Amino acid sequence: MADIVVNFPGGKKVNAKIGDFEIKTDQLEESGGENSAPSPFELFLSSLATCTGVAVLSFCQTREINTEGLKIELDVTKDEKGNATNIKTHLTLPKGFPDKYKESVERIAGTCKVKRHILNPPKFELEVK
């Protein structure tokens, strides 16, 4: 069985079933969608941000560092075609975050598995049946 199965519930909606979860996507109204869910590209960007978040959260929890106020934001610069040309991650550390861990958490934030796959992409194949 496939790891991810995509279905088409109508309009511009395209959903993905991953195990017990269903990830919904849609397009903006100006692109013919209903804007009822994030676009696939928005999900791609959010996977980068949340993957970084998992790494940073784990780092803090392992060291029993309070995560209140911890925040990750992505700024995406796009060209005229809407393609990302620069992705900047802003990591806001909680008040009282120990100085001795700042370098380490910065390094950990850069090790996200999604980012590693962008920097070292897998081979892509398409089989049409």
C-alpha positions in Angstrom: 0.0 0.0 0.0 1.2 3.5 -0.8 2.6 5.7 2.0 0.3 8.6 0.9 -2.9 8.4 -1.1 -4.3 11.5 -2.8 -8.0 12.0 -3.6 -10.0 14.8 -5.3 -13.1 15.7 -3.3 -14.3 18.4 -5.8 -13.4 21.9 -7.1 -9.7 22.6 -6.7 -9.5 20.6 -3.5 -6.8 17.9 -3.4 -6.5 15.9 -0.1 -3.8 13.4 1.0 -4.4 10.4 3.3 -1.4 9.6 5.4 -2.1 6.7 7.8 -5.1 7.8 9.9 -4.8 11.4 8.9 -6.2 13.4 6.1 -4.4 16.6 5.0 -6.7 19.0 3.1 -5.6 21.5 0.5 -7.4 24.0 -1.7 -6.5 27.0 -3.9 -7.2 30.7 -3.4 -10.5 32.0 -4.8 -8.6 33.9 -7.5 -7.2 30.6 -8.7 -10.6 28.9 -8.8 -10.6 27.4 -5.3 -12.6 28.2 -2.2 -9.6 29.1 0.0 -11.0 26.5 2.5 -7.6 25.0 3.3 -3.9 25.8 2.8 -2.4 25.3 -0.6 0.1 22.5 -1.1 2.9 25.1 -1.3 1.8 26.6 2.0 1.8 23.1 3.6 5.3 22.6 2.2 6.5 25.8 3.9 4.6 24.9 7.1 6.3 21.5 7.2 9.6 23.3 7.2 8.6 25.5 10.0 7.0 22.8 12.1 9.9 20.4 11.5 12.2 23.1 12.9 9.7 23.5 15.8 9.9 19.8 16.6 13.7 20.0 16.8 13.7 23.1 19.0 10.9 21.9 21.2 12.6 18.6 21.8 15.9 20.5 22.6 14.1 22.6 25.2 12.0 19.8 26.7 15.1 17.6 27.1 16.8 20.3 29.1 13.6 21.3 31.0 13.7 24.8 29.5 10.4 26.7 29.7 8.9 27.0 26.2 6.4 29.8 27.0 7.0 32.5 24.4 9.0 30.2 22.1 8.0 31.1 18.5 9.1 30.2 15.0 8.2 32.4 12.0 9.1 32.1 8.3 9.5 35.0 5.9 9.4 33.9 2.3 10.7 36.1 -0.5 9.1 35.2 -3.8 9.9 36.1 -7.4 7.3 37.4 -9.9 6.2 33.8 -10.6 5.6 33.1 -7.0 8.6 30.9 -6.5 10.4 31.1 -3.3 13.8 32.7 -3.7 14.7 33.1 0.0 13.3 31.5 3.2 14.3 33.1 6.4 13.5 31.5 9.7 13.0 33.7 12.8 13.4 31.8 16.1 12.2 33.7 19.2 13.5 32.2 22.3 11.5 32.3 25.6 12.4 34.8 28.3 15.2 33.5 30.5 16.5 31.1 27.8 20.0 30.1 29.1 22.8 31.9 27.1 24.9 28.7 27.3 22.4 26.9 25.0 21.8 29.7 22.4 24.5 28.4 19.9 23.3 24.8 20.4 19.6 25.6 19.8 20.5 27.6 16.7 22.5 24.6 15.3 19.6 22.2 16.2 17.1 24.5 14.4 19.1 24.1 11.2 19.1 20.3 11.3 15.4 19.8 10.4 14.8 16.7 8.3 12.6 18.6 5.8 15.4 21.2 5.3 17.9 18.3 4.9 15.8 16.9 2.1 15.6 20.3 0.3 19.4 20.6 0.5 20.0 17.0 -0.5 16.9 16.1 -2.6 15.9 12.5 -3.2 15.4 11.1 -6.7 11.8 11.8 -8.0 10.1 9.2 -10.2 6.7 9.2 -11.8 4.9 6.0 -12.9 1.7 6.5 -15.1 -0.7 3.5 -15.1 
